[in-house]
Short mmCIF file of C-alpha atoms in Angstrom, two decimals:
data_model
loop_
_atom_site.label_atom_id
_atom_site.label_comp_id
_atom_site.label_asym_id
_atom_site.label_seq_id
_atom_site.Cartn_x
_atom_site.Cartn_y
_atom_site.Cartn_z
CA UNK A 2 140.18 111.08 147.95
CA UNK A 3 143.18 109.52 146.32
CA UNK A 4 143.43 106.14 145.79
CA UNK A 5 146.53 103.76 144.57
CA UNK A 6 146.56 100.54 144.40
CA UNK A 7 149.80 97.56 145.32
CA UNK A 8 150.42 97.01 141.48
CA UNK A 9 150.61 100.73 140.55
CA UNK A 10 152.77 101.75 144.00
CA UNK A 11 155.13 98.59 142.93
CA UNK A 12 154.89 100.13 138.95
CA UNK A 13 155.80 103.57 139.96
CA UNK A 14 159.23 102.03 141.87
CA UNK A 15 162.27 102.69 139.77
CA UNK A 16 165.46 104.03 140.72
CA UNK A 17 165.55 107.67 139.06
CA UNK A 18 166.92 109.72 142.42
CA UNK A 19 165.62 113.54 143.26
CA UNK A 20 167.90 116.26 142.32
CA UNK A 21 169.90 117.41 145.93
CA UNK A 22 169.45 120.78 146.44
CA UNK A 23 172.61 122.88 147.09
CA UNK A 24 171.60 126.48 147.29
CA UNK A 25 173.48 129.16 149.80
CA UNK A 26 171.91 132.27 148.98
CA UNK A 27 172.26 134.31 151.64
CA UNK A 28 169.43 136.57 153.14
CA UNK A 29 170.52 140.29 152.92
CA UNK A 30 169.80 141.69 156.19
CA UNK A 31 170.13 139.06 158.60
CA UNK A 32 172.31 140.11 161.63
CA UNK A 33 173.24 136.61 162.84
CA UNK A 34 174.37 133.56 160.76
CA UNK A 35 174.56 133.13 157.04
CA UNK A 36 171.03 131.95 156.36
CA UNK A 37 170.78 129.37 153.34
CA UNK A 38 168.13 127.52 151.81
CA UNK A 39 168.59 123.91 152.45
CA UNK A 40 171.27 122.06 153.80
CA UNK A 41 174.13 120.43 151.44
CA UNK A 42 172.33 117.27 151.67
CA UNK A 43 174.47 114.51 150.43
CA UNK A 44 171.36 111.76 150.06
CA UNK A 45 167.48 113.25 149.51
CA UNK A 46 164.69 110.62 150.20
CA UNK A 47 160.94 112.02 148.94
CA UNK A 48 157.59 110.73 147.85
CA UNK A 49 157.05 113.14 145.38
CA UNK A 50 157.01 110.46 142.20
CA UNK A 51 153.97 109.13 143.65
CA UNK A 52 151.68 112.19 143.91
CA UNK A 53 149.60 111.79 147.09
CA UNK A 54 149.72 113.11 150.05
CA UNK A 55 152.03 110.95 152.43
CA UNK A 56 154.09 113.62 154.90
CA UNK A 57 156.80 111.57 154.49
CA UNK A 58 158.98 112.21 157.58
CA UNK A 59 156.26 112.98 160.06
CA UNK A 60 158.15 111.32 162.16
CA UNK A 61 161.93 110.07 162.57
CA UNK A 62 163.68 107.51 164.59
CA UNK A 63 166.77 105.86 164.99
CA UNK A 64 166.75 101.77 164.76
CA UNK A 65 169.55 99.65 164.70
CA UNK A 66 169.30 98.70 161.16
CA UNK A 67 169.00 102.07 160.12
CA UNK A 68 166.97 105.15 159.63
CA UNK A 69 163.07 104.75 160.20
CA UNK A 70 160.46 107.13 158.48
CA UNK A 71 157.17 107.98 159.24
CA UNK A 72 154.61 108.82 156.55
CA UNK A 73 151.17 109.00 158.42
CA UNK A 74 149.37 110.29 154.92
CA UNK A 75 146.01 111.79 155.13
CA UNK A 76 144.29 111.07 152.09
CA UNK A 77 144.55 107.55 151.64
CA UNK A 78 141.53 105.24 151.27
CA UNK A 79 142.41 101.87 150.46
CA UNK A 80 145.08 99.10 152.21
CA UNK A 81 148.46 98.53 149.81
CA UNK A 82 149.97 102.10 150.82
CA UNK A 83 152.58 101.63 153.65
CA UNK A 84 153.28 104.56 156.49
CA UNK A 85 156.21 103.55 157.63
CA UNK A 86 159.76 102.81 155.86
CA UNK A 87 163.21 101.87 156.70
CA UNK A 88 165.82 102.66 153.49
CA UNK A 89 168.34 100.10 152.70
CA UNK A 90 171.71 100.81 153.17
CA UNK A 91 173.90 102.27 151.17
CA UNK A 92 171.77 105.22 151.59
CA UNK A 93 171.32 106.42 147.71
CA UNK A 94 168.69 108.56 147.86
CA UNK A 95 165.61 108.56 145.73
CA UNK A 96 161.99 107.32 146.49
CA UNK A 97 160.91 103.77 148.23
CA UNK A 98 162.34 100.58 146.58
CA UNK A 99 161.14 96.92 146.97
CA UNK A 100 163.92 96.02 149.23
CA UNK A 101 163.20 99.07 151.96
CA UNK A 102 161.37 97.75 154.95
CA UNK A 103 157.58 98.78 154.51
CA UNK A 104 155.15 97.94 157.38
CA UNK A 105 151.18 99.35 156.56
CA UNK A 106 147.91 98.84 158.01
CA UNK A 107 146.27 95.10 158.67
CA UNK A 108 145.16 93.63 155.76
CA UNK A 109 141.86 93.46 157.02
CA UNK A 110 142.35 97.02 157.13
CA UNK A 111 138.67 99.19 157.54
CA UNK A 112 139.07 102.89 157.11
CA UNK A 113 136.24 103.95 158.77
CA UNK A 114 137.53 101.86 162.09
CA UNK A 115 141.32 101.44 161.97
CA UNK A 116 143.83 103.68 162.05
CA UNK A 117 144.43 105.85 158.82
CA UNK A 118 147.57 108.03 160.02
CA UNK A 119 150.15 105.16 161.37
CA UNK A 120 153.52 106.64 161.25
CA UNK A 121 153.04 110.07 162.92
CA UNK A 122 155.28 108.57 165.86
CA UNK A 123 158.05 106.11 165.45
CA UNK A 124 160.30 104.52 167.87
CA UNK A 125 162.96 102.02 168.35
CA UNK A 126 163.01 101.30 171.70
CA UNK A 127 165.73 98.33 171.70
CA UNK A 128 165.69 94.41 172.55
CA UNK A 129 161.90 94.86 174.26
CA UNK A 130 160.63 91.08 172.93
CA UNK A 131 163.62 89.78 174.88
CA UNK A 132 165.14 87.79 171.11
CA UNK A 133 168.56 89.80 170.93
CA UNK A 134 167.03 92.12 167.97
CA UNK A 135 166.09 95.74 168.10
CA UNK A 136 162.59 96.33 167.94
CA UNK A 137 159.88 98.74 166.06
CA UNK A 138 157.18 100.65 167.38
CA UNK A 139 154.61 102.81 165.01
CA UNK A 140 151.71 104.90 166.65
CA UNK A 141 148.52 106.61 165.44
CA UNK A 142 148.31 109.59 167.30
CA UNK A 143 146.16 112.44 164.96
CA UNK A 144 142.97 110.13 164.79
CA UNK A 145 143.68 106.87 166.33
CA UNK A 146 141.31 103.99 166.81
CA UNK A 147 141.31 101.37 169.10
CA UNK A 148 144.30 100.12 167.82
CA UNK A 149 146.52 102.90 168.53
CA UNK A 150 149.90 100.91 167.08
CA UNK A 151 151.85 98.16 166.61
CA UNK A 152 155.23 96.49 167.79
CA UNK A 153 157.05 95.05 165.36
CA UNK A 154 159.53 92.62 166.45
CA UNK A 155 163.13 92.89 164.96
CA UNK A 156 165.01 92.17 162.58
CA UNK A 157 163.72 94.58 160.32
CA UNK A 158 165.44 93.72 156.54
CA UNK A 159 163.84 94.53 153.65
CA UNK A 160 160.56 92.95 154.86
CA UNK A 161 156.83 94.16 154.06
CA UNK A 162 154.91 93.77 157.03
CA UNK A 163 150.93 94.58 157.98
CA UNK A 164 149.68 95.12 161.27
CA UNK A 165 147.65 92.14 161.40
CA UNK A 166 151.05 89.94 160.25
CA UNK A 167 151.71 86.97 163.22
CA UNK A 168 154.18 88.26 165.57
CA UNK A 169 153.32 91.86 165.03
CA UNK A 170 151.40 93.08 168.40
CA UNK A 171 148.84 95.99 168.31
CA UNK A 172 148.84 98.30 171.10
CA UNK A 173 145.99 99.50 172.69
CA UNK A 174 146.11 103.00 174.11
CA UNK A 175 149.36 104.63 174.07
CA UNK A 176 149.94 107.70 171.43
CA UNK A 177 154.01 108.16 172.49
CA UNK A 178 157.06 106.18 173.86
CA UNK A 179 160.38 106.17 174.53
CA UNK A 180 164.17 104.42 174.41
CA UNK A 181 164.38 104.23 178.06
CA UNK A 182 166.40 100.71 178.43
CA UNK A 183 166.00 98.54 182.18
CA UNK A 184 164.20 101.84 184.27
CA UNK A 185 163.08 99.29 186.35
CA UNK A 186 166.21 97.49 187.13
CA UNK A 187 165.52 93.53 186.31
CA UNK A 188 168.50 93.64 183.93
CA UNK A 189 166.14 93.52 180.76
CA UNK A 190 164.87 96.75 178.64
CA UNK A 191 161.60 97.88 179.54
CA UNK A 192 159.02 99.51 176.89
CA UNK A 193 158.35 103.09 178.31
CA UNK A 194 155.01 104.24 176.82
CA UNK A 195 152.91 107.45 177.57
CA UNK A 196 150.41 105.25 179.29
CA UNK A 197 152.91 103.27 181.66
CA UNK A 198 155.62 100.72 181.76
CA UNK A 199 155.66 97.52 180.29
CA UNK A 200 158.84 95.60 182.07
CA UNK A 201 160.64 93.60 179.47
CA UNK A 202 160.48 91.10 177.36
CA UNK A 203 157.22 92.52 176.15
CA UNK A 204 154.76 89.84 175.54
CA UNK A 205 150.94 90.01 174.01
CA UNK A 206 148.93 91.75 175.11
CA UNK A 207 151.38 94.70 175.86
CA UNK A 208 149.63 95.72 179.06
CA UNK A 209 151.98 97.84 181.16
CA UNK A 210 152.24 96.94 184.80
CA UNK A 211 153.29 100.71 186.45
CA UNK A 212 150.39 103.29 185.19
CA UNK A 213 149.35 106.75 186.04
CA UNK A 214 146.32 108.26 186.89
CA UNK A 215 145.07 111.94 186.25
CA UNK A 216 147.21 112.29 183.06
CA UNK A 217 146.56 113.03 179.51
CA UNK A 218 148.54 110.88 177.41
CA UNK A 219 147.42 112.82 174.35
CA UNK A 220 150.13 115.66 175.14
CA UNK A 221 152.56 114.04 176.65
CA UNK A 222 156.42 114.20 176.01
CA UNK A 223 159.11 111.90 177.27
CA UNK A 224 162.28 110.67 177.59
CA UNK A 225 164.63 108.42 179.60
CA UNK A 226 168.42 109.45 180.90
CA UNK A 227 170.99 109.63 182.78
CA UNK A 228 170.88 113.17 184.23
CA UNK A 229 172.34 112.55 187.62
CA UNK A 230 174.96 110.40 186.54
CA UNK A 231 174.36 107.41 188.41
CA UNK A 232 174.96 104.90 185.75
CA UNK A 233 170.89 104.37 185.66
CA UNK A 234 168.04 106.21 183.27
CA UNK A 235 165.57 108.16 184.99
CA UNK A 236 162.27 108.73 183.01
CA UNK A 237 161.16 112.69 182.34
CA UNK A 238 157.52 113.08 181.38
CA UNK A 239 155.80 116.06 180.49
CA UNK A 240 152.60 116.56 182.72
CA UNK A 241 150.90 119.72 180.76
CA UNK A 242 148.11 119.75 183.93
CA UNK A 243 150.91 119.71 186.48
CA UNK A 244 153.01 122.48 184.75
CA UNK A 245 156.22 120.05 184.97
CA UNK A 246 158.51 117.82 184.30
CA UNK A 247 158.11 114.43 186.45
CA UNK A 248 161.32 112.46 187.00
CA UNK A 249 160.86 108.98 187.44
CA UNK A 250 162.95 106.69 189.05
CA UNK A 251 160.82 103.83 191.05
CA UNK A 252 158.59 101.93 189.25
CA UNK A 253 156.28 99.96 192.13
CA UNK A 254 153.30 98.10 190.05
CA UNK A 255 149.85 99.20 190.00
CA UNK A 256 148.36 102.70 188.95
CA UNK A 257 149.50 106.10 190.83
CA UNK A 258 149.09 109.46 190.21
CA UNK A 259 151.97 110.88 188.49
CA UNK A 260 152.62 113.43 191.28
CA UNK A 261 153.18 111.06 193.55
CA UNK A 262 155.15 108.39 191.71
CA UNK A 263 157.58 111.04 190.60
CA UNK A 264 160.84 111.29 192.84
CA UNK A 265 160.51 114.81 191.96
CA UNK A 266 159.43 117.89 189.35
CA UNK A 267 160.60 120.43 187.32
CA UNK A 268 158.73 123.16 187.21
CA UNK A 269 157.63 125.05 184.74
CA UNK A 270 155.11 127.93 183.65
CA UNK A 271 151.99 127.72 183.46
CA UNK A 272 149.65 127.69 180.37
CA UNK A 273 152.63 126.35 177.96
CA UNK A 274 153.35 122.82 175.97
CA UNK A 275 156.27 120.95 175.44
CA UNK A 276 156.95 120.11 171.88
CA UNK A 277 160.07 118.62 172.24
CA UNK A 278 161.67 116.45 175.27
CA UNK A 279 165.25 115.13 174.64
CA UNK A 280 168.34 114.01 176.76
CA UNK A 281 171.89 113.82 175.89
CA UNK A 282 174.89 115.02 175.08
CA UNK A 283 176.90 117.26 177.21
CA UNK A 284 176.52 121.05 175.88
CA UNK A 285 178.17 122.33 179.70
CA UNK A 286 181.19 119.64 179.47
CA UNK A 287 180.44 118.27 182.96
CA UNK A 288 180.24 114.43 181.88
CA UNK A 289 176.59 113.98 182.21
CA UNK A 290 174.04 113.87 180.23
CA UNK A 291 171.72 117.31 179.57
CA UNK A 292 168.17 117.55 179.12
CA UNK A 293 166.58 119.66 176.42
CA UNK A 294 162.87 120.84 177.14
CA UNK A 295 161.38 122.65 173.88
CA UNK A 296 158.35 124.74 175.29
CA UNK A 297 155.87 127.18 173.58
CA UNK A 298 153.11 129.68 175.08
CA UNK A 299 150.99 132.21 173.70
CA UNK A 300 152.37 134.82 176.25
CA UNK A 301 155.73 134.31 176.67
CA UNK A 302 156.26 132.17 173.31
CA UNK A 303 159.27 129.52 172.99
CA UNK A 304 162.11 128.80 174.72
CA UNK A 305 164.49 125.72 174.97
CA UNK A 306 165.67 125.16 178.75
CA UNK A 307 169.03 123.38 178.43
CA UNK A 308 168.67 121.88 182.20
CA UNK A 309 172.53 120.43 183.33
CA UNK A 310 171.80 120.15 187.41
CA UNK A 311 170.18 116.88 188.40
CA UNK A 312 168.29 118.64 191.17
CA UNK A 313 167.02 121.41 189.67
CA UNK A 314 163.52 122.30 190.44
CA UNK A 315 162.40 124.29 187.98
CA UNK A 316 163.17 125.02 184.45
CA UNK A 317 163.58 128.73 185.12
CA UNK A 318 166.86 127.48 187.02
CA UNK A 319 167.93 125.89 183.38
CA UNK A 320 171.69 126.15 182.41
CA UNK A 321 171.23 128.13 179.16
CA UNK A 322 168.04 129.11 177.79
CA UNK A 323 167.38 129.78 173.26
CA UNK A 324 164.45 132.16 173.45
CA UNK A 325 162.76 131.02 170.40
CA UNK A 326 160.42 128.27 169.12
CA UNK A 327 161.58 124.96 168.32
CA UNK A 328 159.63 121.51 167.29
CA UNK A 329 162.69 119.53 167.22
CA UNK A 330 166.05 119.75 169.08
CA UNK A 331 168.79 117.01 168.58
CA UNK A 332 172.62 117.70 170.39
CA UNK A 333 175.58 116.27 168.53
CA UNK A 334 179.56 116.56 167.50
CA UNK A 335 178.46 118.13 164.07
CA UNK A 336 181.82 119.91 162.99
CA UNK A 337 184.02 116.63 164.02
CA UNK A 338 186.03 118.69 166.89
CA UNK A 339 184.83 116.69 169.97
CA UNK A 340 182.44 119.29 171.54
CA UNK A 341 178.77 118.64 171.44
CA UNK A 342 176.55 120.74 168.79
CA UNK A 343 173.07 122.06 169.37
CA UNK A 344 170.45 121.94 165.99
CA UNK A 345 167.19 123.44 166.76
CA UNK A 346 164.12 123.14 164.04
CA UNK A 347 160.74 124.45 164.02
CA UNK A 348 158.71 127.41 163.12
CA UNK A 349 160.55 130.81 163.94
CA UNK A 350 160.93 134.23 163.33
CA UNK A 351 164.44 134.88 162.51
CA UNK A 352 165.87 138.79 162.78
CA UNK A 353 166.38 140.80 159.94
CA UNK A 354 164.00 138.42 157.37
CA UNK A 355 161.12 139.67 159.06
CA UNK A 356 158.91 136.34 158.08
CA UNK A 357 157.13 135.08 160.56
CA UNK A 358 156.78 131.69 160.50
CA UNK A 359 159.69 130.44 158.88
CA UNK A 360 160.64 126.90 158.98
CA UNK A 361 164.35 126.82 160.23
CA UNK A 362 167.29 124.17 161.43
CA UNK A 363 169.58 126.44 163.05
CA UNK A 364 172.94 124.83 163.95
CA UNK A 365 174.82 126.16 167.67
CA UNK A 366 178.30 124.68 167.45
CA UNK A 367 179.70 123.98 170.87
CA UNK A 368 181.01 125.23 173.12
CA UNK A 369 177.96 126.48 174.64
CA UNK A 370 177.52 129.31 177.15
CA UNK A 371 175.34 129.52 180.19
CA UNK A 372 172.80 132.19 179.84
CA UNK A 373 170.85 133.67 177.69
CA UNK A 374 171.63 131.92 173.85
CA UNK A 375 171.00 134.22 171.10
CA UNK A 376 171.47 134.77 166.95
CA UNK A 377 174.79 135.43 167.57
CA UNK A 378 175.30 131.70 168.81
CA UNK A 379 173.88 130.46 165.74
CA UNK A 380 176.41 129.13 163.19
CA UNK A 381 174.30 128.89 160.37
CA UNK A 382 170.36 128.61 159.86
CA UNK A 383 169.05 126.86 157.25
CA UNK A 384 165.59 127.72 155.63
CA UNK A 385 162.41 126.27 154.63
CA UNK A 386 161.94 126.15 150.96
CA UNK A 387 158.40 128.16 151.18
CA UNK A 388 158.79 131.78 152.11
CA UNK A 389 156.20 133.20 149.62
CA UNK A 390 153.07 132.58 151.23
CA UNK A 391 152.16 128.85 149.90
CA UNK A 392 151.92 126.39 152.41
CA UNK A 393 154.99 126.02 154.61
CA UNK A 394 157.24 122.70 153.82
CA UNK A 395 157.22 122.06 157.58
CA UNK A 396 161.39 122.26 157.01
CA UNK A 397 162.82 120.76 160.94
CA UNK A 398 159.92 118.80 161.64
CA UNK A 399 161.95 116.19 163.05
CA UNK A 400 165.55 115.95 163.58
CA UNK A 401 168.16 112.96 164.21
CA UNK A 402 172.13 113.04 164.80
CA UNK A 403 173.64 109.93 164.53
CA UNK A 404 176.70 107.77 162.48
CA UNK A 405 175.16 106.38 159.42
CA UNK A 406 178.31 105.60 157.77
CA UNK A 407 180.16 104.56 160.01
CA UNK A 408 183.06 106.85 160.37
CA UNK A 409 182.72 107.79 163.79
CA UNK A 410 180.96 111.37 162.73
CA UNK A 411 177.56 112.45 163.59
CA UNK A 412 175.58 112.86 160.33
CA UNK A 413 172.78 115.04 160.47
CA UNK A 414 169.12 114.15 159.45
CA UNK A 415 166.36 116.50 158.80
CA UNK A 416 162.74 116.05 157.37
CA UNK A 417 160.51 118.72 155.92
CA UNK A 418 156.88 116.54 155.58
CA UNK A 419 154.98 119.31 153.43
CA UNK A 420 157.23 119.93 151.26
CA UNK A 421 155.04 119.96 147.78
CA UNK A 422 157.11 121.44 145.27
CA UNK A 423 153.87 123.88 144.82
CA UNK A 424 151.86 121.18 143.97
CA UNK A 425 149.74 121.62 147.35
CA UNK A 426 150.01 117.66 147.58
CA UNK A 427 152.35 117.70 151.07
CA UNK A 428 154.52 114.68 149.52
CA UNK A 429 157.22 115.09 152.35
CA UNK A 430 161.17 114.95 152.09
CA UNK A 431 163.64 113.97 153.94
CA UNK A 432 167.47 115.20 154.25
CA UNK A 433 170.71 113.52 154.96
CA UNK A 434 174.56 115.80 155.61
CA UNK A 435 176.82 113.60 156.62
CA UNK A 436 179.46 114.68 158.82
CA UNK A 437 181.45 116.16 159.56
CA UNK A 438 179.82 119.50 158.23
CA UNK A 439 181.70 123.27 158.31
CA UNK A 440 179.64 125.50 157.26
#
């Protein structure tokens, strides 16, 4: 076990950047899009100057001071390393600097009893506290104690926070959340966690007051919307044991079972997982909102159901349908021409390289078809740096579109947490294109 202490990770802070890779060599063979290693990243965040094991961007989410990383580690022993960061802006690129946001374990921190991989979720899920400042959730879902997270009230800045800091509250149960603004119509933004809903402004304890029965939060998947178009968010949550998605739109206090609480279900087949549940966008240009559902199975292996009617029944009904795996999906204007993008990352085989297990971001610019989506919708697919055998970079992890500089263009955000420069210490890097990209 590795051990660092707050004087050497403050020592080991200077401002030498990491070189941004640029390759496009292109795979011989492959049928569909050009297939390059790397995207042009324009700004390249990593922990590799510091030479543990971090994952650095486990986990991704979108705040409104800026970019939000998880690093959930795995081999760290002592209190002074943080897990999660926010960069300052400009966005230079580089390792973490004294004036990023840092928040890390209490201070009283134990690791045989607290948690020891904080950061493997992140979310911002907007005013919850009720001040007029975005919010910051962190979660300890591989091994979690307890204390399964903390809220930490916004503003962010360039602040060092632990878990046991006043103001910060720990949460006690939930693994997952999501952004799902006022779901239950008060005119204040609810906190939307795996284990319930907390109405807003969230106070200590954070004890939600609408709970489910009969459902394992451990593999759970959610996310709040506006499929229908009504001006309001529903909530969509993954129920493996159900074989659906629930769609939530009353929120009565007290605990039900999720079958019953749900205004209806999408169905889906049985024995498969989601590993990715978002919402947005408009890939079918009807002016609503489209939900993404990234599933795997042994037998019938991935597929992302692009779902566009707001009462379909089951995801076999879905608009368009990727047959392939996918760990992250994230819909966009990438290209700057005012039609929605699709980026898909994960773990796939792609035709014609004949390497299974590939980690891939493959980019779909719009417009989008209904049907069946194949290779040839793919504009290009970028690779995983490891495609030798060594242990795979995890290249697509997590995904984010969004306007970082402020131009009006989606910029594109992808993490690859194992990347180890074949040092087989899974450092973890993170990518930044800004928009808009051609390829």
């Amino acid at each position: 076990m590795r051990t660092f202490s707050i004087l050497l990770l403050a020592a080991c802070r200077t401002t030498t950047s990491i070189p941004t890779p640029h390759s496009t060599r292109t795979e011989t063979g492959h049928s569909g899009s050009p297939a390059q290693f790397y995207p042009p990243a324009d700004v390249v965040w990593s922990m590799g100057e510091f030479g543990w094991t971090s994952a650095f961007g486990a986990a991704l989410a979108l705040h409104a001071e800026g970019l939000v990383i998880g690093a959930p580690g795995g081999d760290l022993d002592e209190l002074g390393i943080p897990q999660v960061w926010l960069p300052s802006r400009p966005y230079t690129g580089g390792h973490p600097q004294e004036d990023w946001f840092a928040l890390e374990n209490p201070t009283t921190w134990d690791r045989w009893t607290d948690s020891q991989y904080l950061g493997t979720e992140v979310l911002a899920p907007g005013d919850v506290t009720g001040d007029g400042v975005d919010d910051l959730l962190a979660f300890d879902t591989v091994r979690p104690p307890r204390t399964t997270g903390y809220l930490v009230p916004g503003p962010l800045g360039s602040r060092r926070v632990h878990g046991d800091d006043p103001g910060v509250l720990p949460l006690l149960g939930p693994h997952r959340g999501t952004r799902c603004g006022d779901v239950t119509g008060d005119g204040r933004a609810d906190l939307c966690l795996d284990t319930g809903v907390v109405p807003g402004p969230v106070v200590d304890p954070v004890t939600p007051t609408v709970t489910w029965s009969g459902f394992d939060p451990s593999d759970a998947r959610m996310v709040a919307g506006d499929l229908d178009g009504d001006g309001r968010n529903e909530l969509f949550l993954w129920d493996r044991g159900g074989a659906a998605v629930r769609v939530l739109t009353a929120f009565p206090p007290g605990d039900h079972a999720l079958g019953t609480l749900a205004t209806r279900s999408i169905s889906a087949p049985p024995d498969g997982s989601v590993s990715a549940l978002e919402i947005g966008g408009d890939l079918d240009g009807d002016g609503r909102d489209d939900l993404l559902v990234a599933w795997l199975s042994d037998e019938l292996g991935g597929r992302v159901w692009i779902v566009t009617d707001p009462a379909a029944t089951s995801l076999e009904d879905a608009w368009a349908t990727w047959e392939g795996a996918a760990n992250a999906v994230a819909v966009g204007d990438l290209n700057g021409d005012g039609v929605d993008d699709l980026v898909l990352g994960g773990e796939v085989a792609l035709p014609g390289l004949d390497r299974s297990g590939t980690q891939t971001v493959s980019v779909l610019f719009g417009p989008l078809h209904a049907g069946r989506l194949t290779e040839a919708d793919v504009t290009v697919t970028w690779l995983g740096a490891t495609l030798d055998g060594d242990l795979p970079d995890g290249f697509g992890h997590a995904l984010e579109l969004f306007d970082v500089d402020g131009d009006g263009q989606h910029d594109l955000v992808v993490s690859a947490p194992r990347e180890d420069d074949g040092t087989w210490t899974p450092f973890g890097r993170v990518y930044l294109t800004t928009g808009p990209w051609t390829p």
